[in-house]
Amino acid sequence: MKRNELMAGFPPSAAGQVTLANWRRAPFNKWSFTHLRELIPSAGIAADPGAVSQMPVAGVELEGVEFEFDGSRYDLGRFLAETDTDGMLVLRADRIVHEHYGAGMDAATPHFFASVTKSVLGLVAGILAGRGTIDAGAPVTDWIPEVAETAWAGATLRDLLDMRVGIRFDEDYLATSGAIIEYRKAQGWDPLAPGEEPSDLRSFFRTLTARDGPHAGAFHYVSPNTDLLGWVIERAAGRRYVDLVSELLWKPMGAAADAYVTVDRLGAPRAAGGMCATLRDLARIGQLVANRGRRDGKEVVPADWIEDILGAGDPSAWDAGDFAPYFPGLDAHYRSKWYVRRGAAPLAFGVGVYGQNVFADPENGIVIAKFSSQAPPLDERLIALTMRGVESIRHHLAGG
């Protein structure tokens, strides 16, 4: 089914309807990823139209970007097509050197960016840590005593930030039963079965009581860690998460448009994966990291928090973790909700299912933001192709 046949008509045909039951599946995600607030309740993250960070356009040619992958030759067009790209924007020295839209998008269209939402929380946490509102070394239960009888007992905020909580939770995006399905229902992302009572995120946390290892051990990707950290941030600051994101990050970094994040039936934010924003504003998030937390010379995120992201992660925890197979051979770590390709010019990046990414190269002043609507949630080949394409763009712009 083509994108223009989805949700077309008054009412749409049965075959073209996008619902809670199918919105993450292809081809329905071609429509839902740019209309998520029409399916799931959301809360707004306000921008300041009077303080927009400008993005001048530079005349740098990227059509010469070519690379080999899996025994085949790729140019930029083929790369964008085979990674199901809905939009990609590239910055070099704070100027737009490439901007591409597909799937009915334009510069004003908000798009779902899945778990790149976690990377936004990582920056907000850094701002609050810098102000002394939270302490990354403090136990989670200092703020959320409601989880004292769960697997989070004894975990610190740093364990949440770095996905190193010893909790039994299988983040299998293709599962049809188990805790991940109950998690999706609690956040309002999946329909309830007939006669099933509605839940909510904060009640769901109390159901995760089993451990699968020590805290501060291997990298173990568990999205509820991030939603729980969103609750910590609200408790610590005494404000709604969306208002904190707006006031501490979205407005100061110069976002041009309001964003939004999905919320459960009681208003808890899906801080782990429910955010939607324009491509340019996603690029501004990367730009903030590339500029080491500063916008126009003024600190938004503490520089030492950005340096900590870039250099303080534990590569042995990454190597022992459950995402290393998706990035074979990558010298990497995970710190404060950001992945980092280590090296002389480290690359910090956010990753979301179905091909959402933002990459920030502080050494070379390069940012790449990419929205996609891929069919598989996580796919080793598409991840490898994306990383190869990004490295080729990076190499091209850095002058070889």
PDB file of C-alpha atoms in Angstrom, residues 107-309:
ATOM      1  CA  ALA A 107      10.702  21.278   7.226  1.00  0.00           C
ATOM      2  CA  ALA A 108       7.598  21.927   9.356  1.00  0.00           C
ATOM      3  CA  THR A 109       6.571  18.272   9.812  1.00  0.00           C
ATOM      4  CA  PRO A 110       7.138  16.696  13.236  1.00  0.00           C
ATOM      5  CA  HIS A 111       8.331  13.083  13.038  1.00  0.00           C
ATOM      6  CA  PHE A 112       8.524  10.346  15.647  1.00  0.00           C
ATOM      7  CA  PHE A 113      12.102   9.763  16.755  1.00  0.00           C
ATOM      8  CA  ALA A 114      11.612   6.821  19.082  1.00  0.00           C
ATOM      9  CA  SER A 115      14.515   6.170  21.456  1.00  0.00           C
ATOM     10  CA  VAL A 116      16.444   9.250  20.389  1.00  0.00           C
ATOM     11  CA  THR A 117      13.993  10.644  22.964  1.00  0.00           C
ATOM     12  CA  LYS A 118      16.284   9.041  25.554  1.00  0.00           C
ATOM     13  CA  SER A 119      19.167  11.211  24.377  1.00  0.00           C
ATOM     14  CA  VAL A 120      17.050  14.313  25.002  1.00  0.00           C
ATOM     15  CA  LEU A 121      16.458  13.146  28.569  1.00  0.00           C
ATOM     16  CA  GLY A 122      20.213  12.603  28.932  1.00  0.00           C
ATOM     17  CA  LEU A 123      20.808  16.291  28.228  1.00  0.00           C
ATOM     18  CA  VAL A 124      18.026  17.468  30.548  1.00  0.00           C
ATOM     19  CA  ALA A 125      19.478  15.263  33.290  1.00  0.00           C
ATOM     20  CA  GLY A 126      22.851  16.920  32.744  1.00  0.00           C
ATOM     21  CA  ILE A 127      21.349  20.382  33.154  1.00  0.00           C
ATOM     22  CA  LEU A 128      19.622  19.365  36.378  1.00  0.00           C
ATOM     23  CA  ALA A 129      22.771  17.680  37.684  1.00  0.00           C
ATOM     24  CA  GLY A 130      24.718  20.856  36.966  1.00  0.00           C
ATOM     25  CA  ARG A 131      22.200  22.830  39.015  1.00  0.00           C
ATOM     26  CA  GLY A 132      22.351  20.368  41.897  1.00  0.00           C
ATOM     27  CA  THR A 133      18.715  19.292  41.466  1.00  0.00           C
ATOM     28  CA  ILE A 134      19.708  15.652  41.006  1.00  0.00           C
ATOM     29  CA  ASP A 135      22.808  13.656  41.890  1.00  0.00           C
ATOM     30  CA  ALA A 136      23.686  10.879  39.457  1.00  0.00           C
ATOM     31  CA  GLY A 137      25.181   8.853  42.282  1.00  0.00           C
ATOM     32  CA  ALA A 138      22.012   8.872  44.400  1.00  0.00           C
ATOM     33  CA  PRO A 139      19.800   5.783  44.742  1.00  0.00           C
ATOM     34  CA  VAL A 140      16.665   5.752  42.605  1.00  0.00           C
ATOM     35  CA  THR A 141      14.599   5.044  45.705  1.00  0.00           C
ATOM     36  CA  ASP A 142      15.649   8.351  47.268  1.00  0.00           C
ATOM     37  CA  TRP A 143      13.214   9.940  44.808  1.00  0.00           C
ATOM     38  CA  ILE A 144      10.872   7.055  43.979  1.00  0.00           C
ATOM     39  CA  PRO A 145      10.304   4.952  47.114  1.00  0.00           C
ATOM     40  CA  GLU A 146       7.434   3.279  45.248  1.00  0.00           C
ATOM     41  CA  VAL A 147      10.007   1.015  43.522  1.00  0.00           C
ATOM     42  CA  ALA A 148      11.772  -0.083  46.715  1.00  0.00           C
ATOM     43  CA  GLU A 149      10.399  -3.619  46.344  1.00  0.00           C
ATOM     44  CA  THR A 150      11.340  -3.947  42.671  1.00  0.00           C
ATOM     45  CA  ALA A 151      14.478  -4.841  40.732  1.00  0.00           C
ATOM     46  CA  TRP A 152      15.490  -1.155  40.873  1.00  0.00           C
ATOM     47  CA  ALA A 153      16.227  -1.403  44.607  1.00  0.00           C
ATOM     48  CA  GLY A 154      19.885  -0.475  45.081  1.00  0.00           C
ATOM     49  CA  ALA A 155      20.250   1.075  41.609  1.00  0.00           C
ATOM     50  CA  THR A 156      21.511   4.627  41.216  1.00  0.00           C
ATOM     51  CA  LEU A 157      20.514   7.313  38.760  1.00  0.00           C
ATOM     52  CA  ARG A 158      23.839   6.665  37.031  1.00  0.00           C
ATOM     53  CA  ASP A 159      22.801   3.044  36.515  1.00  0.00           C
ATOM     54  CA  LEU A 160      19.592   4.295  34.877  1.00  0.00           C
ATOM     55  CA  LEU A 161      21.467   6.820  32.748  1.00  0.00           C
ATOM     56  CA  ASP A 162      23.939   4.245  31.456  1.00  0.00           C
ATOM     57  CA  MET A 163      21.539   1.280  31.072  1.00  0.00           C
ATOM     58  CA  ARG A 164      23.415  -0.785  33.658  1.00  0.00           C
ATOM     59  CA  VAL A 165      20.541  -1.917  35.867  1.00  0.00           C
ATOM     60  CA  GLY A 166      20.401  -5.613  36.667  1.00  0.00           C
ATOM     61  CA  ILE A 167      16.728  -6.066  35.820  1.00  0.00           C
ATOM     62  CA  ARG A 168      15.019  -8.929  34.017  1.00  0.00           C
ATOM     63  CA  PHE A 169      13.291  -7.390  31.014  1.00  0.00           C
ATOM     64  CA  ASP A 170      13.523  -8.605  27.440  1.00  0.00           C
ATOM     65  CA  GLU A 171      13.251  -5.686  25.024  1.00  0.00           C
ATOM     66  CA  ASP A 172      12.114  -7.825  22.107  1.00  0.00           C
ATOM     67  CA  TYR A 173      10.290  -5.525  19.701  1.00  0.00           C
ATOM     68  CA  LEU A 174       8.728  -8.457  17.863  1.00  0.00           C
ATOM     69  CA  ALA A 175       7.351 -10.167  20.983  1.00  0.00           C
ATOM     70  CA  THR A 176       3.635 -10.927  21.118  1.00  0.00           C
ATOM     71  CA  SER A 177       3.424 -11.556  24.864  1.00  0.00           C
ATOM     72  CA  GLY A 178       5.313 -10.830  28.056  1.00  0.00           C
ATOM     73  CA  ALA A 179       6.348  -7.763  30.011  1.00  0.00           C
ATOM     74  CA  ILE A 180       7.099  -5.648  26.943  1.00  0.00           C
ATOM     75  CA  ILE A 181       3.484  -5.978  25.773  1.00  0.00           C
ATOM     76  CA  GLU A 182       2.206  -4.955  29.205  1.00  0.00           C
ATOM     77  CA  TYR A 183       4.645  -2.045  29.090  1.00  0.00           C
ATOM     78  CA  ARG A 184       3.247  -0.872  25.750  1.00  0.00           C
ATOM     79  CA  LYS A 185      -0.311  -1.120  27.016  1.00  0.00           C
ATOM     80  CA  ALA A 186       0.608   0.833  30.152  1.00  0.00           C
ATOM     81  CA  GLN A 187       1.963   3.674  28.040  1.00  0.00           C
ATOM     82  CA  GLY A 188      -1.016   3.645  25.667  1.00  0.00           C
ATOM     83  CA  TRP A 189       0.914   2.380  22.654  1.00  0.00           C
ATOM     84  CA  ASP A 190      -0.990  -0.903  22.209  1.00  0.00           C
ATOM     85  CA  PRO A 191      -4.731  -1.589  22.390  1.00  0.00           C
ATOM     86  CA  LEU A 192      -6.182  -3.350  25.396  1.00  0.00           C
ATOM     87  CA  ALA A 193      -7.729  -6.786  25.013  1.00  0.00           C
ATOM     88  CA  PRO A 194     -11.506  -7.047  25.499  1.00  0.00           C
ATOM     89  CA  GLY A 195     -12.330  -6.700  29.200  1.00  0.00           C
ATOM     90  CA  GLU A 196      -8.750  -5.736  30.120  1.00  0.00           C
ATOM     91  CA  GLU A 197      -8.355  -3.022  32.756  1.00  0.00           C
ATOM     92  CA  PRO A 198      -6.223  -0.008  31.782  1.00  0.00           C
ATOM     93  CA  SER A 199      -2.830   0.417  33.429  1.00  0.00           C
ATOM     94  CA  ASP A 200      -0.302   3.256  33.505  1.00  0.00           C
ATOM     95  CA  LEU A 201       3.484   3.601  33.452  1.00  0.00           C
ATOM     96  CA  ARG A 202       4.005   4.299  37.140  1.00  0.00           C
ATOM     97  CA  SER A 203       1.935   1.291  38.172  1.00  0.00           C
ATOM     98  CA  PHE A 204       3.780  -0.858  35.627  1.00  0.00           C
ATOM     99  CA  PHE A 205       7.163  -0.119  37.225  1.00  0.00           C
ATOM    100  CA  ARG A 206       6.108  -1.960  40.370  1.00  0.00           C
ATOM    101  CA  THR A 207       5.601  -5.193  38.408  1.00  0.00           C
ATOM    102  CA  LEU A 208       9.306  -5.533  37.480  1.00  0.00           C
ATOM    103  CA  THR A 209      10.684  -7.326  40.496  1.00  0.00           C
ATOM    104  CA  ALA A 210      13.091  -9.903  39.025  1.00  0.00           C
ATOM    105  CA  ARG A 211      16.837  -9.315  38.741  1.00  0.00           C
ATOM    106  CA  ASP A 212      19.148 -10.785  36.110  1.00  0.00           C
ATOM    107  CA  GLY A 213      22.488  -9.544  37.416  1.00  0.00           C
ATOM    108  CA  PRO A 214      24.208  -6.846  39.437  1.00  0.00           C
ATOM    109  CA  HIS A 215      23.690  -3.142  39.013  1.00  0.00           C
ATOM    110  CA  ALA A 216      26.583  -1.247  37.385  1.00  0.00           C
ATOM    111  CA  GLY A 217      27.397  -4.352  35.333  1.00  0.00           C
ATOM    112  CA  ALA A 218      26.991  -4.930  31.606  1.00  0.00           C
ATOM    113  CA  PHE A 219      25.040  -2.601  29.321  1.00  0.00           C
ATOM    114  CA  HIS A 220      21.467  -3.926  29.363  1.00  0.00           C
ATOM    115  CA  TYR A 221      18.992  -2.022  27.206  1.00  0.00           C
ATOM    116  CA  VAL A 222      15.758  -1.586  29.149  1.00  0.00           C
ATOM    117  CA  SER A 223      13.530   1.301  28.084  1.00  0.00           C
ATOM    118  CA  PRO A 224      11.591   1.448  31.392  1.00  0.00           C
ATOM    119  CA  ASN A 225      14.848   2.648  33.004  1.00  0.00           C
ATOM    120  CA  THR A 226      14.466   5.891  31.084  1.00  0.00           C
ATOM    121  CA  ASP A 227      10.769   6.330  31.811  1.00  0.00           C
ATOM    122  CA  LEU A 228      11.553   5.824  35.496  1.00  0.00           C
ATOM    123  CA  LEU A 229      14.266   8.473  35.247  1.00  0.00           C
ATOM    124  CA  GLY A 230      11.678  10.820  33.761  1.00  0.00           C
ATOM    125  CA  TRP A 231       9.628  10.281  36.930  1.00  0.00           C
ATOM    126  CA  VAL A 232      12.719  10.989  39.078  1.00  0.00           C
ATOM    127  CA  ILE A 233      13.265  14.263  37.208  1.00  0.00           C
ATOM    128  CA  GLU A 234       9.671  15.361  37.774  1.00  0.00           C
ATOM    129  CA  ARG A 235       9.843  14.539  41.481  1.00  0.00           C
ATOM    130  CA  ALA A 236      13.204  16.223  41.962  1.00  0.00           C
ATOM    131  CA  ALA A 237      12.287  19.409  40.108  1.00  0.00           C
ATOM    132  CA  GLY A 238       8.625  19.501  41.124  1.00  0.00           C
ATOM    133  CA  ARG A 239       7.613  20.174  37.522  1.00  0.00           C
ATOM    134  CA  ARG A 240       6.130  18.242  34.606  1.00  0.00           C
ATOM    135  CA  TYR A 241       8.758  16.662  32.425  1.00  0.00           C
ATOM    136  CA  VAL A 242       7.519  18.397  29.272  1.00  0.00           C
ATOM    137  CA  ASP A 243       7.769  21.804  30.935  1.00  0.00           C
ATOM    138  CA  LEU A 244      11.314  21.068  32.079  1.00  0.00           C
ATOM    139  CA  VAL A 245      12.359  19.985  28.581  1.00  0.00           C
ATOM    140  CA  SER A 246      10.849  23.180  27.185  1.00  0.00           C
ATOM    141  CA  GLU A 247      12.382  25.564  29.712  1.00  0.00           C
ATOM    142  CA  LEU A 248      15.779  23.953  30.191  1.00  0.00           C
ATOM    143  CA  LEU A 249      16.538  22.667  26.690  1.00  0.00           C
ATOM    144  CA  TRP A 250      14.050  23.330  23.902  1.00  0.00           C
ATOM    145  CA  LYS A 251      13.794  27.105  24.262  1.00  0.00           C
ATOM    146  CA  PRO A 252      17.450  27.769  25.221  1.00  0.00           C
ATOM    147  CA  MET A 253      18.806  25.711  22.302  1.00  0.00           C
ATOM    148  CA  GLY A 254      16.661  27.733  19.890  1.00  0.00           C
ATOM    149  CA  ALA A 255      14.159  25.173  18.655  1.00  0.00           C
ATOM    150  CA  ALA A 256      12.010  26.629  15.896  1.00  0.00           C
ATOM    151  CA  ALA A 257       8.838  24.612  16.520  1.00  0.00           C
ATOM    152  CA  ASP A 258       6.969  23.031  19.383  1.00  0.00           C
ATOM    153  CA  ALA A 259       7.645  19.332  19.924  1.00  0.00           C
ATOM    154  CA  TYR A 260       5.462  16.804  21.723  1.00  0.00           C
ATOM    155  CA  VAL A 261       5.786  13.545  23.602  1.00  0.00           C
ATOM    156  CA  THR A 262       3.218  10.798  24.085  1.00  0.00           C
ATOM    157  CA  VAL A 263       1.780  10.373  27.576  1.00  0.00           C
ATOM    158  CA  ASP A 264      -0.083   7.599  29.365  1.00  0.00           C
ATOM    159  CA  ARG A 265      -3.654   7.938  30.602  1.00  0.00           C
ATOM    160  CA  LEU A 266      -2.440   9.710  33.767  1.00  0.00           C
ATOM    161  CA  GLY A 267      -0.100  12.089  31.967  1.00  0.00           C
ATOM    162  CA  ALA A 268       3.219  10.305  32.579  1.00  0.00           C
ATOM    163  CA  PRO A 269       5.575  11.054  29.663  1.00  0.00           C
ATOM    164  CA  ARG A 270       7.050   8.351  27.467  1.00  0.00           C
ATOM    165  CA  ALA A 271      10.519   9.757  28.155  1.00  0.00           C
ATOM    166  CA  ALA A 272      12.078   6.629  26.672  1.00  0.00           C
ATOM    167  CA  GLY A 273      10.678   6.923  23.188  1.00  0.00           C
ATOM    168  CA  GLY A 274       7.610   9.046  22.538  1.00  0.00           C
ATOM    169  CA  MET A 275       8.992  12.341  21.303  1.00  0.00           C
ATOM    170  CA  CYS A 276       8.180  13.947  17.937  1.00  0.00           C
ATOM    171  CA  ALA A 277       9.778  17.060  16.459  1.00  0.00           C
ATOM    172  CA  THR A 278      10.903  18.556  13.165  1.00  0.00           C
ATOM    173  CA  LEU A 279      14.088  17.417  11.455  1.00  0.00           C
ATOM    174  CA  ARG A 280      15.737  20.791  11.943  1.00  0.00           C
ATOM    175  CA  ASP A 281      15.038  20.711  15.671  1.00  0.00           C
ATOM    176  CA  LEU A 282      16.415  17.186  15.920  1.00  0.00           C
ATOM    177  CA  ALA A 283      19.543  18.536  14.231  1.00  0.00           C
ATOM    178  CA  ARG A 284      19.672  21.334  16.820  1.00  0.00           C
ATOM    179  CA  ILE A 285      19.905  18.677  19.540  1.00  0.00           C
ATOM    180  CA  GLY A 286      22.937  17.226  17.779  1.00  0.00           C
ATOM    181  CA  GLN A 287      24.309  20.716  17.232  1.00  0.00           C
ATOM    182  CA  LEU A 288      24.203  21.371  20.963  1.00  0.00           C
ATOM    183  CA  VAL A 289      26.328  18.270  21.587  1.00  0.00           C
ATOM    184  CA  ALA A 290      28.689  19.111  18.723  1.00  0.00           C
ATOM    185  CA  ASN A 291      29.154  22.572  20.266  1.00  0.00           C
ATOM    186  CA  ARG A 292      29.837  21.010  23.675  1.00  0.00           C
ATOM    187  CA  GLY A 293      26.631  22.231  25.241  1.00  0.00           C
ATOM    188  CA  ARG A 294      26.750  25.822  24.046  1.00  0.00           C
ATOM    189  CA  ARG A 295      24.530  27.896  21.799  1.00  0.00           C
ATOM    190  CA  ASP A 296      25.986  31.132  20.480  1.00  0.00           C
ATOM    191  CA  GLY A 297      28.645  30.967  23.179  1.00  0.00           C
ATOM    192  CA  LYS A 298      26.148  30.551  26.033  1.00  0.00           C
ATOM    193  CA  GLU A 299      26.020  27.351  28.058  1.00  0.00           C
ATOM    194  CA  VAL A 300      22.802  25.334  27.774  1.00  0.00           C
ATOM    195  CA  VAL A 301      24.133  21.933  28.888  1.00  0.00           C
ATOM    196  CA  PRO A 302      27.206  21.948  31.169  1.00  0.00           C
ATOM    197  CA  ALA A 303      30.350  21.367  29.108  1.00  0.00           C
ATOM    198  CA  ASP A 304      31.643  18.857  31.641  1.00  0.00           C
ATOM    199  CA  TRP A 305      28.475  16.758  31.143  1.00  0.00           C
ATOM    200  CA  ILE A 306      29.120  16.659  27.383  1.00  0.00           C
ATOM    201  CA  GLU A 307      32.769  15.762  27.979  1.00  0.00           C
ATOM    202  CA  ASP A 308      31.642  13.048  30.373  1.00  0.00           C
ATOM    203  CA  ILE A 309      29.355  11.624  27.648  1.00  0.00           C
TER     204      ILE A 309
END
